[in-house]
CSV table of C-alpha atoms in Angstrom, one decimal:
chain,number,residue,atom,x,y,z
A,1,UNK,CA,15.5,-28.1,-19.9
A,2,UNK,CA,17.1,-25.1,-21.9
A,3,UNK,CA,16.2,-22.1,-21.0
A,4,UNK,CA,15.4,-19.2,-23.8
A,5,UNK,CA,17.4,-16.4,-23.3
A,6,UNK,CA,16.0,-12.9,-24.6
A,7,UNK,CA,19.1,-11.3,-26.5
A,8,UNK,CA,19.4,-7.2,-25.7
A,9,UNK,CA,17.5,-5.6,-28.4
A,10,UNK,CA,14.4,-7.5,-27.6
A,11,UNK,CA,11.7,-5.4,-26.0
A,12,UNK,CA,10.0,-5.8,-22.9
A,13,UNK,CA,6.1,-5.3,-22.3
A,14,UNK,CA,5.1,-3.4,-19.1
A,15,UNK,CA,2.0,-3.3,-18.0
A,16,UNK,CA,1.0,-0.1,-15.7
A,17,UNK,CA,2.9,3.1,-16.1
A,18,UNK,CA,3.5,4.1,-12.9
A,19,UNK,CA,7.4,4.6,-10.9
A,20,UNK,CA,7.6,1.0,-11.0
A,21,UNK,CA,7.4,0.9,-14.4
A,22,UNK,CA,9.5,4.1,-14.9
A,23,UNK,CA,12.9,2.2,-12.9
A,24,UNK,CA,12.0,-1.3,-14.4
A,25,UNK,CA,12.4,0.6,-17.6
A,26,UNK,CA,15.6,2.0,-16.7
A,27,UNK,CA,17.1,-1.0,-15.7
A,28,UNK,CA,16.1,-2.8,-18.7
A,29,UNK,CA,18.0,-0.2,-20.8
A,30,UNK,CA,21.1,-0.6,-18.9
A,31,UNK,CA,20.7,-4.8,-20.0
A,32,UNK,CA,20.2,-3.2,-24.0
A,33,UNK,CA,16.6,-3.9,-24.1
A,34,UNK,CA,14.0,-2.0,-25.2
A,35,UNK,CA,10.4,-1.2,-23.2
A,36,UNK,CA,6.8,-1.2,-24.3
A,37,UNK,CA,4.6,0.6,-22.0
A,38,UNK,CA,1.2,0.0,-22.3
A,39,UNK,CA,-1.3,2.1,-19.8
A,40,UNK,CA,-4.7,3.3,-19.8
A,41,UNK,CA,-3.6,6.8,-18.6
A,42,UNK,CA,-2.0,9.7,-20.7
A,43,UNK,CA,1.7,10.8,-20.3
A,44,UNK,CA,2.5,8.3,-17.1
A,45,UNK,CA,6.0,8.3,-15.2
A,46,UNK,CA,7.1,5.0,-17.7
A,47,UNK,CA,6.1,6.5,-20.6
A,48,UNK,CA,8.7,8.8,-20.2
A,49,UNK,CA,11.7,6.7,-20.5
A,50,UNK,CA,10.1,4.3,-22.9
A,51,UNK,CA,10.4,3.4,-26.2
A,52,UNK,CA,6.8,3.0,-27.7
A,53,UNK,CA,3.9,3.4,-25.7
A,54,UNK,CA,0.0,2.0,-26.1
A,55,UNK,CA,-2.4,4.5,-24.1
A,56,UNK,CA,-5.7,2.3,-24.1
A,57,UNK,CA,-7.6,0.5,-21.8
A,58,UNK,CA,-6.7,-2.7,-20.4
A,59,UNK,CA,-9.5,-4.8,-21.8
A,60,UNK,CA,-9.0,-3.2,-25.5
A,61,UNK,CA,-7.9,-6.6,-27.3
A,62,UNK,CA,-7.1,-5.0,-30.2
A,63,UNK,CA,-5.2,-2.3,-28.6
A,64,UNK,CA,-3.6,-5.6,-26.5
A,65,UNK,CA,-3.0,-8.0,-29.4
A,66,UNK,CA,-0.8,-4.9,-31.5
A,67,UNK,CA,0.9,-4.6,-27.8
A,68,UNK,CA,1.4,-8.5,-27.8
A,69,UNK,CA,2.8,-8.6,-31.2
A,70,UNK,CA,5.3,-5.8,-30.3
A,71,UNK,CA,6.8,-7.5,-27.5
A,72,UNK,CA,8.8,-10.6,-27.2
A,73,UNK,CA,8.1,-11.3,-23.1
A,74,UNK,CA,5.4,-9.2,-20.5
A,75,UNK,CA,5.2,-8.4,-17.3
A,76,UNK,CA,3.3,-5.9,-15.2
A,77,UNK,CA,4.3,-3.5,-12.8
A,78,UNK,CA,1.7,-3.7,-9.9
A,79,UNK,CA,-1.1,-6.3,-9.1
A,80,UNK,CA,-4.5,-4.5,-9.8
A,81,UNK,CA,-4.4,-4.9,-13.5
A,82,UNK,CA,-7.8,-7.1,-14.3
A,83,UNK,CA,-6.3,-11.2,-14.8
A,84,UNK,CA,-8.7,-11.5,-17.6
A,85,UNK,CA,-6.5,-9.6,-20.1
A,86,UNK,CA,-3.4,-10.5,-18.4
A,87,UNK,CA,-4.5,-14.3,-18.8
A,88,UNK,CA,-5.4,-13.3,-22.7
A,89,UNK,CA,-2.0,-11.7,-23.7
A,90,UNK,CA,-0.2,-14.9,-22.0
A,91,UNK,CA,-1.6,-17.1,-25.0
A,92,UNK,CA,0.1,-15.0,-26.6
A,93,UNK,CA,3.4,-14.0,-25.7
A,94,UNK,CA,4.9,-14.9,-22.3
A,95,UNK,CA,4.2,-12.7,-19.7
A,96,UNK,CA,6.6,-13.1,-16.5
A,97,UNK,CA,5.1,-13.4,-13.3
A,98,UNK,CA,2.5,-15.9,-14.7
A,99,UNK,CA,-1.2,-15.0,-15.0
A,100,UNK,CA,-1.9,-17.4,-11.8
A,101,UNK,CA,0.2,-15.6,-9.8
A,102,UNK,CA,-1.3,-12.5,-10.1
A,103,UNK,CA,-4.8,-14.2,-9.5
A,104,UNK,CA,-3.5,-15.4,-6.0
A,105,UNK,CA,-1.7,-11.9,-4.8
A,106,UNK,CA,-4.3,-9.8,-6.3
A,107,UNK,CA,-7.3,-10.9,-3.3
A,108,UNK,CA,-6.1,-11.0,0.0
A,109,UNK,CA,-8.5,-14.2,0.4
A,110,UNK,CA,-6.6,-16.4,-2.5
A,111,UNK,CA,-3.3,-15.0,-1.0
A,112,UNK,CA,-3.8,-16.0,2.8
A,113,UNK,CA,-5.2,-19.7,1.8
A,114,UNK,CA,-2.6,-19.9,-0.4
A,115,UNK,CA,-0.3,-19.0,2.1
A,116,UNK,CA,-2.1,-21.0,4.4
A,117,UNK,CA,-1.4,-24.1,2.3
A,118,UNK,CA,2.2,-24.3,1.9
A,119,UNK,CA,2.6,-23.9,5.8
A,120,UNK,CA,3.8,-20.5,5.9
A,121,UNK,CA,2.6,-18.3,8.9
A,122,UNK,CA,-0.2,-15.7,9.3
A,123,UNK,CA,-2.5,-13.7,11.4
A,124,UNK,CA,-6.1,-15.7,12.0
A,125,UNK,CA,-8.3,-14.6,9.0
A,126,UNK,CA,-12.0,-15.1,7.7
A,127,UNK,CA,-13.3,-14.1,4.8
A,128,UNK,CA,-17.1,-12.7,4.8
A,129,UNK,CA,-19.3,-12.3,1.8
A,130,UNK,CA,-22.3,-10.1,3.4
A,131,UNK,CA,-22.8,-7.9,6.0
A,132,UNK,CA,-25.5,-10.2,7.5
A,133,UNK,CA,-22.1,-12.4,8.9
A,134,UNK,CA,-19.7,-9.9,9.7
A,135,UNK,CA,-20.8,-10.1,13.6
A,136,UNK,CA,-20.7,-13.5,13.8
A,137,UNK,CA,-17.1,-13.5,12.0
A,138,UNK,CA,-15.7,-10.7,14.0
A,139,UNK,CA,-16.8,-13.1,16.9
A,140,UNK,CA,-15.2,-15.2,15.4
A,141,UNK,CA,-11.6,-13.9,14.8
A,142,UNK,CA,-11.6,-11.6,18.0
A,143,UNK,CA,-11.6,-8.1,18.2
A,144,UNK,CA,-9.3,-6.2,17.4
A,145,UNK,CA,-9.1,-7.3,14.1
A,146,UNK,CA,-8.9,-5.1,10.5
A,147,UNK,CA,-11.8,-5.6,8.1
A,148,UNK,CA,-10.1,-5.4,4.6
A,149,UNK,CA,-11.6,-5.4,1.3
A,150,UNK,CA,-10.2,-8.3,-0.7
A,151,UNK,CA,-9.2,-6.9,-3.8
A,152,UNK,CA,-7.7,-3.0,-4.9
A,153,UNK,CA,-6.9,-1.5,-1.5
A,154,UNK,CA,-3.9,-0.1,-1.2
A,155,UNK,CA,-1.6,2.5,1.1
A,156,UNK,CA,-4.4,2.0,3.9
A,157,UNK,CA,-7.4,2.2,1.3
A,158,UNK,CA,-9.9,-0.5,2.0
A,159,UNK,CA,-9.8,-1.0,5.7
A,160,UNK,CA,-11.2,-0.9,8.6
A,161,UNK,CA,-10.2,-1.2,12.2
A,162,UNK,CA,-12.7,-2.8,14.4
A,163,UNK,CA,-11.7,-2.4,18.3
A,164,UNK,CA,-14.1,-3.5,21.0
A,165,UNK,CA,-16.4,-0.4,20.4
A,166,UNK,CA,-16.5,-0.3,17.1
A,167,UNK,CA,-20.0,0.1,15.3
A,168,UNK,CA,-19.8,-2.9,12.4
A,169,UNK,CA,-22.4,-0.7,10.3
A,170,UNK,CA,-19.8,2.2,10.2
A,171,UNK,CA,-16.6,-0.7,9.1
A,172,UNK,CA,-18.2,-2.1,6.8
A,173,UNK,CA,-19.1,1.2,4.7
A,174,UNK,CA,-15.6,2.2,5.4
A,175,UNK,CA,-14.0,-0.9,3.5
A,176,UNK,CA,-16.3,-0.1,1.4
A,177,UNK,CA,-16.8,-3.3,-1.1
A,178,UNK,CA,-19.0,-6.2,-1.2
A,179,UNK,CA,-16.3,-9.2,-0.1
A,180,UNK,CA,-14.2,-8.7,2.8
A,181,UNK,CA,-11.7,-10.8,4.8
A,182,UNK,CA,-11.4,-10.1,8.9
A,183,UNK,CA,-7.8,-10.4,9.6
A,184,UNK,CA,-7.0,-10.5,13.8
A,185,UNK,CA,-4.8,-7.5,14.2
A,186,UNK,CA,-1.3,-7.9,15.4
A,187,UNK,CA,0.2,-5.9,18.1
A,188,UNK,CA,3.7,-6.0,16.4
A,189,UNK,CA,7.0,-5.0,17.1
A,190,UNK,CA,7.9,-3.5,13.4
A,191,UNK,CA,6.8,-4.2,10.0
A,192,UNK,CA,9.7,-5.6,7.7
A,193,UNK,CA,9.9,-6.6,4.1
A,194,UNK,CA,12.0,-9.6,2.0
A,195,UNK,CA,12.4,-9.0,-1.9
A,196,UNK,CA,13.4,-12.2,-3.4
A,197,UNK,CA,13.8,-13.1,-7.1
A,198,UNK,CA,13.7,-16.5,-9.1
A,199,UNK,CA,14.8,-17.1,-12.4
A,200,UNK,CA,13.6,-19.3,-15.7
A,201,UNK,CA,16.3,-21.5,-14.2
A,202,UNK,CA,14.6,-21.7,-10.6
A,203,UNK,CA,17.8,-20.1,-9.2
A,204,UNK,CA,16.6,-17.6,-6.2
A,205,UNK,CA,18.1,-14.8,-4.7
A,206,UNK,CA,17.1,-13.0,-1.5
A,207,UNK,CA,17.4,-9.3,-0.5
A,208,UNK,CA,18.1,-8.6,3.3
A,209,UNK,CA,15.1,-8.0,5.0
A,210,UNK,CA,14.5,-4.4,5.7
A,211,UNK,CA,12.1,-2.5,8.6
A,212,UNK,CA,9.3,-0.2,7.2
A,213,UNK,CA,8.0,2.5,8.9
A,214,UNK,CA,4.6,4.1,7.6
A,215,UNK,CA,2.7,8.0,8.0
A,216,UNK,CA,-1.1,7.5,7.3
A,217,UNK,CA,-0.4,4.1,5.7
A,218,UNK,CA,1.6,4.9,3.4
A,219,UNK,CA,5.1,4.1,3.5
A,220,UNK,CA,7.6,6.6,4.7
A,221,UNK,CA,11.1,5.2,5.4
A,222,UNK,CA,12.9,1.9,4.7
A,223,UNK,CA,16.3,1.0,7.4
A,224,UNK,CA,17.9,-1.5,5.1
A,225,UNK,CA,19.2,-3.8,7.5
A,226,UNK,CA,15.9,-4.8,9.8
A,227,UNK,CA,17.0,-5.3,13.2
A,228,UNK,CA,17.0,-8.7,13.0
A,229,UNK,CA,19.3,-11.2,14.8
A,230,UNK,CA,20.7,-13.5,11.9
A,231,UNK,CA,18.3,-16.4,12.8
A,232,UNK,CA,15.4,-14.6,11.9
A,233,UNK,CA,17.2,-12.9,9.1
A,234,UNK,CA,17.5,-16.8,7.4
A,235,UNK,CA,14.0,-17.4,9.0
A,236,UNK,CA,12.2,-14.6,6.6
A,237,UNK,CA,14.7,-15.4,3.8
A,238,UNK,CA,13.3,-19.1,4.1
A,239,UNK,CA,9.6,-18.1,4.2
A,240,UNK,CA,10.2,-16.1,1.1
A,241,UNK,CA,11.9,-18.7,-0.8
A,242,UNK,CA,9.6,-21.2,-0.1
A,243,UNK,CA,6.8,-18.7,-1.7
A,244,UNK,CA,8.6,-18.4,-4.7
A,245,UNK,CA,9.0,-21.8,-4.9
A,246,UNK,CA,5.3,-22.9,-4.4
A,247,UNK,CA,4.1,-20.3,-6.4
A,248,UNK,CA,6.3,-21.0,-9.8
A,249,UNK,CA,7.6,-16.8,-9.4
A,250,UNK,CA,9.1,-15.9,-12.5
A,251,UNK,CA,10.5,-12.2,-11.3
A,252,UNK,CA,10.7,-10.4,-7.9
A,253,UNK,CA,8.1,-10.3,-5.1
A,254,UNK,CA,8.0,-8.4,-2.3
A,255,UNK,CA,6.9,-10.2,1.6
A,256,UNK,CA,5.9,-8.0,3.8
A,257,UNK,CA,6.0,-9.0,7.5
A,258,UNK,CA,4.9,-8.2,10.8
A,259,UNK,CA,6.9,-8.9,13.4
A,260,UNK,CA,5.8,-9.3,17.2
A,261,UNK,CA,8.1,-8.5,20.3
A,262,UNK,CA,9.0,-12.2,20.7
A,263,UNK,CA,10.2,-12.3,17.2
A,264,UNK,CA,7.6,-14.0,15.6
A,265,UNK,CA,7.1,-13.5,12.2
A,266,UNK,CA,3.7,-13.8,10.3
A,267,UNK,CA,3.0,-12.8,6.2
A,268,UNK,CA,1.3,-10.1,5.9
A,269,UNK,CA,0.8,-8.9,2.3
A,270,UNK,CA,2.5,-10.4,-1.3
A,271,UNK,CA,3.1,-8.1,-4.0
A,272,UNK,CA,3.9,-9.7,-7.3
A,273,UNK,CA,6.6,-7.1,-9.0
A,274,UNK,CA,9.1,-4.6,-7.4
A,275,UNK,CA,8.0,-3.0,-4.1
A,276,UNK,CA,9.0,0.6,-2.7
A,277,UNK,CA,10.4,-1.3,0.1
A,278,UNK,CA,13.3,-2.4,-2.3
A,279,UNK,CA,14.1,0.4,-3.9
A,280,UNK,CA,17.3,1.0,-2.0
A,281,UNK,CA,18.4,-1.5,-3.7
A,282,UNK,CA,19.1,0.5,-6.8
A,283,UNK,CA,21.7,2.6,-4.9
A,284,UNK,CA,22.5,0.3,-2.0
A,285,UNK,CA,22.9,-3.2,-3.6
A,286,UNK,CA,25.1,-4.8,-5.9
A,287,UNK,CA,22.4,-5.3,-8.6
A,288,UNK,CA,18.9,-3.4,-7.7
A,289,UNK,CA,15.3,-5.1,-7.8
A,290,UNK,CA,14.5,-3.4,-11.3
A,291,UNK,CA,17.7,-5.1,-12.6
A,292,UNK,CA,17.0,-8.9,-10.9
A,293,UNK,CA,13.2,-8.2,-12.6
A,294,UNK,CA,14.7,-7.9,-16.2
A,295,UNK,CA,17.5,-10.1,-15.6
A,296,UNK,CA,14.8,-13.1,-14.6
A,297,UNK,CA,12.3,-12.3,-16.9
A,298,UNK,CA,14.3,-12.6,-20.0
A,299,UNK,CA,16.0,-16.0,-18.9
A,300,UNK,CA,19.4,-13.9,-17.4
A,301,UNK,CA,21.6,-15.5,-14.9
A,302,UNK,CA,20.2,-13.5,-11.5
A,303,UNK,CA,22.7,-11.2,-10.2
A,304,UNK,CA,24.2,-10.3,-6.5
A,305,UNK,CA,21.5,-9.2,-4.2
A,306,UNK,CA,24.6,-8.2,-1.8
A,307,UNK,CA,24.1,-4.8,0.1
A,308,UNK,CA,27.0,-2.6,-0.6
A,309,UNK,CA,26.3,0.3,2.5
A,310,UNK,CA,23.5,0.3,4.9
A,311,UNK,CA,21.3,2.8,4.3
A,312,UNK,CA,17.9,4.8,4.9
A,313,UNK,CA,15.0,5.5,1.7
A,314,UNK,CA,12.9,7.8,2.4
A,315,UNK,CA,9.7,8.2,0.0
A,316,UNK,CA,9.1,12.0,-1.1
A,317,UNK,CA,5.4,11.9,-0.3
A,318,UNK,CA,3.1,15.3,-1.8
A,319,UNK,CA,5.2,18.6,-1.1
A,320,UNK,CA,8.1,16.9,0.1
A,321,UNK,CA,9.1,16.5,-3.4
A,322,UNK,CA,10.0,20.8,-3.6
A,323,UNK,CA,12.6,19.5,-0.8
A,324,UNK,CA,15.0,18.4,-4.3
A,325,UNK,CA,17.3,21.2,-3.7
A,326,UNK,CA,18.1,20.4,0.1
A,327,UNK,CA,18.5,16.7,-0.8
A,328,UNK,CA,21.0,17.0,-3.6
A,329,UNK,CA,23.2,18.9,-0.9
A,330,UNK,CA,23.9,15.7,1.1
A,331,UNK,CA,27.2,14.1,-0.6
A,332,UNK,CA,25.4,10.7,0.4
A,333,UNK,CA,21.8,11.0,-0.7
A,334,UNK,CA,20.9,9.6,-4.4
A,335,UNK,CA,17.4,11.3,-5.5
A,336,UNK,CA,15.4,9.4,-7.9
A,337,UNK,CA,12.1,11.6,-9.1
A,338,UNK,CA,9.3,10.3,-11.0
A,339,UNK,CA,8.2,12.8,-13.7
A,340,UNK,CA,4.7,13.8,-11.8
A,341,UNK,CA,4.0,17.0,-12.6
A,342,UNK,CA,1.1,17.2,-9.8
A,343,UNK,CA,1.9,17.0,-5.8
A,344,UNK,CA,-1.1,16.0,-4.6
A,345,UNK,CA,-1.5,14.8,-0.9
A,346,UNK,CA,-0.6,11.4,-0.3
A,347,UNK,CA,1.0,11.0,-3.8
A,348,UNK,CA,4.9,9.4,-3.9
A,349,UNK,CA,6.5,12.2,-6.0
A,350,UNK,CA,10.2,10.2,-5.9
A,351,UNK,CA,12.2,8.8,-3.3
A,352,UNK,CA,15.6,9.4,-1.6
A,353,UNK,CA,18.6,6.8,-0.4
A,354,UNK,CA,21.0,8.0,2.0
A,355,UNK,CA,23.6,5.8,1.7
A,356,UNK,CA,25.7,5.3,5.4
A,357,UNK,CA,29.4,4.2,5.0
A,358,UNK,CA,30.9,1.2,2.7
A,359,UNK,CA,30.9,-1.7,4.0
């Protein structure tokens, strides 16, 4: 089958306009392309870099269909956009990952059957529709276990640990939505991540797997390589493949994993489009995740996900961001910062990759 190639000079829909979309936009500038942002909020971090930007919500079809007709492919930048619309602009236009994609990653049910179905490993799950069965599912699962809501948590939001003493009244308002899914909590070693990226052409390319360490949920610092032994290194690099595979990726996806003292490793999340656990990659790898996302996207050849140094990123999280000057100081540190004017608490303001020698 021949596969289309988008020429540079053909523009590139985004969908969110958020830091993902701000370096995806980057990237696709280096290729010679130009970027569409389309976001329901005012002046976001893509905006900035873009070439034409649609400020409307995401289920204004005629705000979408002008949006469609400006674009030659689509693809979004994080996994909470409604499918509806997503699913409508794909009759359209192609939009790259696929609209059933983002239906599977975007509920933590969907994702862990799916998961469940092509044989790839997990934490013992239910999922509970009323708060009239959590005890009975909770007895189920085993305590301790996480109640989690299945769609739009994020960075912690949504969740709710239930140990052997905890009231399931007081959970249940916590997650805070009417479906859930109990998930048995794992006592693991480390959490680590794989990026991997497929092509029109199927090719697939994975990223070392990195360990990431979190403050209040949210994710503080990547050490790009994990401390993995190189049989589990090809271990998570096959579990990754085989998900791109089985779900038809067109793009980069992020799997994050837990993994145990004994080495086990079990999926934990999917995210459908670059991941702040990759972006050392712009620095720290022969071609970055923003670059792979535009490169497969448009029907590219995928390029090296080599690392070129080891290195450590480290989000700039609220205040941390008025540490710029301090940063730039280190001969080693590349500072990327996202054009928020606001540092609220708990906000990623940028991020920074100190880069350790050459390899």
């Amino acid at each position: 089958m021949a596969i289309e190639t988008l020429p540079p000079g053909s523009t590139i829909g985004i969908l969110g306009g958020g830091q993902l979309g701000r370096m995806t936009a980057i990237a696709a500038a280096n290729l010679g392309y130009r970027v569409h942002v389309y976001a329901p909020e005012k002046d976001p971090p893509a905006a900035q870099v873009a070439n034409a930007v649609t400020t409307a919500p995401y289920e204004d079809k005629t705000a979408l269909a002008a949006f469609a007709d400006a674009c030659d492919v689509i693809t979004y930048e994080f996994e909470n956009i409604p499918a509806e619309p997503v699913s409508w602009l794909a009759e359209k236009k192609p939009v790259r990952p696929n609209p059933r994609v983002l239906k599977i990653t975007q509920d933590r049910l969907n994702e862990k059957d799916f998961l469940g179905r092509i044989g790839v490993a997990t934490t013992r799950y239910r999922g509970v529709g009323s708060f009239d069965k959590l005890s009975s599912i909770v007895d189920e699962v085993g305590r301790p276990c996480v109640l989690k809501s299945t769609r739009m948590g994020y960075d912690g939001k949504g969740q709710a640990k239930i140990m052997a003493d905890t009231q399931l009244g007081v959970a249940w308002r916590q997650m805070g939505a009417g479906i859930g899914i109990v998930e048995k909590f794992v006592d693991f070693a480390y959490e680590a991540s794989v990026i991997v990226a497929r092509g029109l052409d199927g090719a697939i390319a994975t990223y070392v797997p990195v360990e990431n360490r979190h403050a209040n949920h949210i994710l503080a610092e990547t050490i790009v390589p994990a401390p993995m032994p190189a049989a589990k290194i090809a271990e998570a690099e096959t579990m990754a493949r085989t998900i791109a595979e089985q779900i038809d990726l067109v793009g980069v996806l992020c799997v994050e994993l837990f993994v145990t003292a004994d080495g086990t490793l079990m999926v934990n999340e999917l995210a459908p489009r670059p991941h702040n656990s990759g972006h050392w990659s712009i620095d720290g790898a022969v071609t970055s995740q923003f670059e792979q996302l535009i490169r497969a996207i448009c029907g590219l050849p995928l390029g090296s996900p080599d690392r070129v140094a080891d290195c450590v990123m480290r989000n700039l999280i609220g205040d941390e961001v008025h540490l710029w000057p301090e940063l730039l100081k280190e001969p080693r540190a590349k500072l990327h910062l996202y054009g928020k004017l606001e540092a609220r608490e708990g906000r990623k303001m940028g991020h920074v990759t100190i880069l350790g020698p050459t390899k």
